[in-house]
Amino acid sequence: MTADRSHSSRAAHDELRYLLLAAQREGSRRFGEALRPLGLTPPQAEVLDVLAEHQPVTLAALGRLLVCEQGSPSRLVDSLVQRGLVSRLPHEQDKRAVLLELTAEGRFLADRLGEATGRIAAAMAEPLSAADIATLSGLLHTLLEGTDVARTVRNRFPR
């Protein structure tokens, strides 16, 4: 491989890395703006979003569905319980476990969150065709293959 080829390959890899970081940063900025009026942090919003689709779930099951939060989400859930957005219920089959589900206020906020994030996702995807979205999603799945986060994404969004 010549020096020019090596340099251009490295430049392409660097550009890809920075494009991924820039896209994540822009998505986070837009998401943060949408969450501000709702009084939610991005990790809290993700918990509400997951519970809206998968409740009731155990804390361990919730942790397997969270893409943005690493490790145990117990403190995150505690903050939502204290705000009256999530409730803990006894697990009928496992007396050591509890089930998490949204309260009425949590469901109301999750609905508002869904509307806000739906608008953001549509705006960010607007310049892309359905084929572009499928291609980009496929490439990102390939890029993340073999990582813990890829497994989490598959748990959350089974194909």
Tab-separated table of C-alpha atoms in Angstrom:
chain	number	residue	atom	x	y	z
A	1	MET	CA	0.000	0.000	0.000
A	2	THR	CA	1.418	3.372	-0.924
A	3	ALA	CA	1.678	6.274	1.508
A	4	ASP	CA	-1.035	8.180	-0.385
A	5	ARG	CA	-3.424	5.230	-0.189
A	6	SER	CA	-2.688	4.715	3.480
A	7	HIS	CA	-3.268	8.410	4.185
A	8	SER	CA	-6.530	8.519	2.227
A	9	SER	CA	-7.753	5.350	3.941
A	10	ARG	CA	-6.966	6.828	7.349
A	11	ALA	CA	-8.643	10.110	6.377
A	12	ALA	CA	-11.768	8.213	5.274
A	13	HIS	CA	-11.839	6.297	8.576
A	14	ASP	CA	-11.363	9.505	10.558
A	15	GLU	CA	-14.109	11.213	8.568
A	16	LEU	CA	-16.460	8.286	9.233
A	17	ARG	CA	-15.682	8.413	12.954
A	18	TYR	CA	-16.335	12.138	13.115
A	19	LEU	CA	-19.495	11.890	11.025
A	20	LEU	CA	-20.851	9.283	13.461
A	21	LEU	CA	-19.923	11.483	16.421
A	22	ALA	CA	-21.432	14.562	14.764
A	23	ALA	CA	-24.686	12.738	13.975
A	24	GLN	CA	-24.906	11.495	17.569
A	25	ARG	CA	-24.165	14.985	18.907
A	26	GLU	CA	-26.814	16.600	16.674
A	27	GLY	CA	-29.368	13.949	17.616
A	28	SER	CA	-28.599	14.447	21.311
A	29	ARG	CA	-28.899	18.224	20.964
A	30	ARG	CA	-32.303	17.976	19.288
A	31	PHE	CA	-33.464	15.342	21.766
A	32	GLY	CA	-32.354	17.492	24.714
A	33	GLU	CA	-34.287	20.470	23.346
A	34	ALA	CA	-37.432	18.345	23.042
A	35	LEU	CA	-37.019	16.957	26.578
A	36	ARG	CA	-36.431	20.287	28.297
A	37	PRO	CA	-40.138	21.283	28.435
A	38	LEU	CA	-40.987	17.796	29.712
A	39	GLY	CA	-38.453	18.014	32.555
A	40	LEU	CA	-36.736	14.764	31.558
A	41	THR	CA	-33.140	13.747	31.025
A	42	PRO	CA	-32.338	11.532	28.014
A	43	PRO	CA	-31.860	8.416	30.202
A	44	GLN	CA	-35.176	9.077	32.015
A	45	ALA	CA	-36.900	9.526	28.659
A	46	GLU	CA	-35.515	6.225	27.435
A	47	VAL	CA	-36.886	4.405	30.498
A	48	LEU	CA	-40.346	5.903	29.904
A	49	ASP	CA	-40.119	4.985	26.226
A	50	VAL	CA	-39.140	1.379	26.998
A	51	LEU	CA	-41.826	0.983	29.661
A	52	ALA	CA	-44.467	2.420	27.325
A	53	GLU	CA	-43.699	-0.417	24.905
A	54	HIS	CA	-42.708	-3.314	27.188
A	55	GLN	CA	-44.299	-2.916	30.625
A	56	PRO	CA	-44.461	-4.446	33.078
A	57	VAL	CA	-40.810	-5.505	33.222
A	58	THR	CA	-38.301	-6.367	35.900
A	59	LEU	CA	-35.338	-4.091	36.539
A	60	ALA	CA	-33.047	-6.659	34.884
A	61	ALA	CA	-35.263	-6.846	31.785
A	62	LEU	CA	-35.379	-3.053	31.621
A	63	GLY	CA	-31.583	-2.943	31.741
A	64	ARG	CA	-31.383	-5.302	28.748
A	65	LEU	CA	-33.558	-2.912	26.719
A	66	LEU	CA	-31.787	0.376	27.487
A	67	VAL	CA	-29.414	1.453	24.741
A	68	CYS	CA	-28.180	4.714	26.294
A	69	GLU	CA	-27.776	3.635	29.925
A	70	GLN	CA	-24.954	1.275	30.872
A	71	GLY	CA	-25.137	-1.018	33.893
A	72	SER	CA	-27.998	-1.260	36.346
A	73	PRO	CA	-30.675	1.378	35.924
A	74	SER	CA	-31.760	1.197	39.590
A	75	ARG	CA	-30.926	4.827	40.481
A	76	LEU	CA	-32.553	6.015	37.297
A	77	VAL	CA	-35.718	4.071	38.128
A	78	ASP	CA	-35.599	5.390	41.719
A	79	SER	CA	-35.683	8.970	40.403
A	80	LEU	CA	-38.728	8.177	38.255
A	81	VAL	CA	-40.502	6.427	41.140
A	82	GLN	CA	-39.876	9.491	43.334
A	83	ARG	CA	-41.391	11.705	40.630
A	84	GLY	CA	-44.485	9.493	40.526
A	85	LEU	CA	-43.883	8.407	36.917
A	86	VAL	CA	-43.035	4.744	37.545
A	87	SER	CA	-44.427	2.311	40.088
A	88	ARG	CA	-43.023	-0.908	41.511
A	89	LEU	CA	-45.368	-3.875	41.772
A	90	PRO	CA	-44.817	-7.284	43.381
A	91	HIS	CA	-43.847	-10.003	40.926
A	92	GLU	CA	-46.333	-12.862	41.217
A	93	GLN	CA	-43.922	-15.646	40.183
A	94	ASP	CA	-40.716	-14.345	41.823
A	95	LYS	CA	-41.166	-12.875	45.294
A	96	ARG	CA	-37.626	-11.405	45.181
A	97	ALA	CA	-38.358	-9.375	42.052
A	98	VAL	CA	-40.553	-6.381	41.370
A	99	LEU	CA	-42.207	-5.312	38.170
A	100	LEU	CA	-41.923	-1.779	36.858
A	101	GLU	CA	-44.694	0.009	35.050
A	102	LEU	CA	-45.744	3.542	34.229
A	103	THR	CA	-48.176	5.360	36.483
A	104	ALA	CA	-51.017	7.346	34.901
A	105	GLU	CA	-48.796	10.440	35.027
A	106	GLY	CA	-45.927	8.436	33.539
A	107	ARG	CA	-48.157	7.224	30.664
A	108	PHE	CA	-49.270	10.810	29.989
A	109	LEU	CA	-45.658	12.003	29.905
A	110	ALA	CA	-44.589	9.004	27.769
A	111	ASP	CA	-47.289	9.926	25.236
A	112	ARG	CA	-46.016	13.509	25.087
A	113	LEU	CA	-42.468	12.186	24.831
A	114	GLY	CA	-43.467	9.929	21.932
A	115	GLU	CA	-44.975	12.864	20.069
A	116	ALA	CA	-41.864	15.004	20.599
A	117	THR	CA	-39.364	12.299	19.669
A	118	GLY	CA	-41.459	11.265	16.679
A	119	ARG	CA	-41.188	14.802	15.323
A	120	ILE	CA	-37.420	14.822	15.900
A	121	ALA	CA	-36.905	11.442	14.239
A	122	ALA	CA	-39.036	12.474	11.263
A	123	ALA	CA	-37.139	15.748	10.878
A	124	MET	CA	-33.762	14.020	11.049
A	125	ALA	CA	-34.824	11.309	8.585
A	126	GLU	CA	-36.634	13.707	6.227
A	127	PRO	CA	-33.746	14.090	3.752
A	128	LEU	CA	-33.447	10.279	3.477
A	129	SER	CA	-35.519	7.874	1.416
A	130	ALA	CA	-36.851	4.658	2.932
A	131	ALA	CA	-34.096	2.805	1.060
A	132	ASP	CA	-31.460	5.191	2.491
A	133	ILE	CA	-32.761	4.553	6.009
A	134	ALA	CA	-32.693	0.780	5.501
A	135	THR	CA	-29.158	0.955	4.081
A	136	LEU	CA	-27.872	3.207	6.850
A	137	SER	CA	-29.495	1.065	9.537
A	138	GLY	CA	-27.981	-2.062	8.006
A	139	LEU	CA	-24.535	-0.478	7.860
A	140	LEU	CA	-24.750	0.653	11.488
A	141	HIS	CA	-25.837	-2.853	12.555
A	142	THR	CA	-22.801	-4.211	10.714
A	143	LEU	CA	-20.523	-1.629	12.321
A	144	LEU	CA	-21.763	-2.530	15.821
A	145	GLU	CA	-21.895	-6.314	15.281
A	146	GLY	CA	-20.383	-8.274	18.142
A	147	THR	CA	-20.696	-5.485	20.696
A	148	ASP	CA	-22.841	-5.400	23.818
A	149	VAL	CA	-24.775	-2.433	22.465
A	150	ALA	CA	-25.622	-4.365	19.278
A	151	ARG	CA	-27.233	-7.051	21.448
A	152	THR	CA	-29.174	-4.385	23.329
A	153	VAL	CA	-30.402	-2.805	20.093
A	154	ARG	CA	-31.551	-6.241	18.867
A	155	ASN	CA	-33.395	-6.806	22.179
A	156	ARG	CA	-35.117	-3.464	21.855
A	157	PHE	CA	-35.828	-3.583	18.130
A	158	PRO	CA	-36.110	-7.221	17.035
A	159	ARG	CA	-36.153	-7.653	13.277
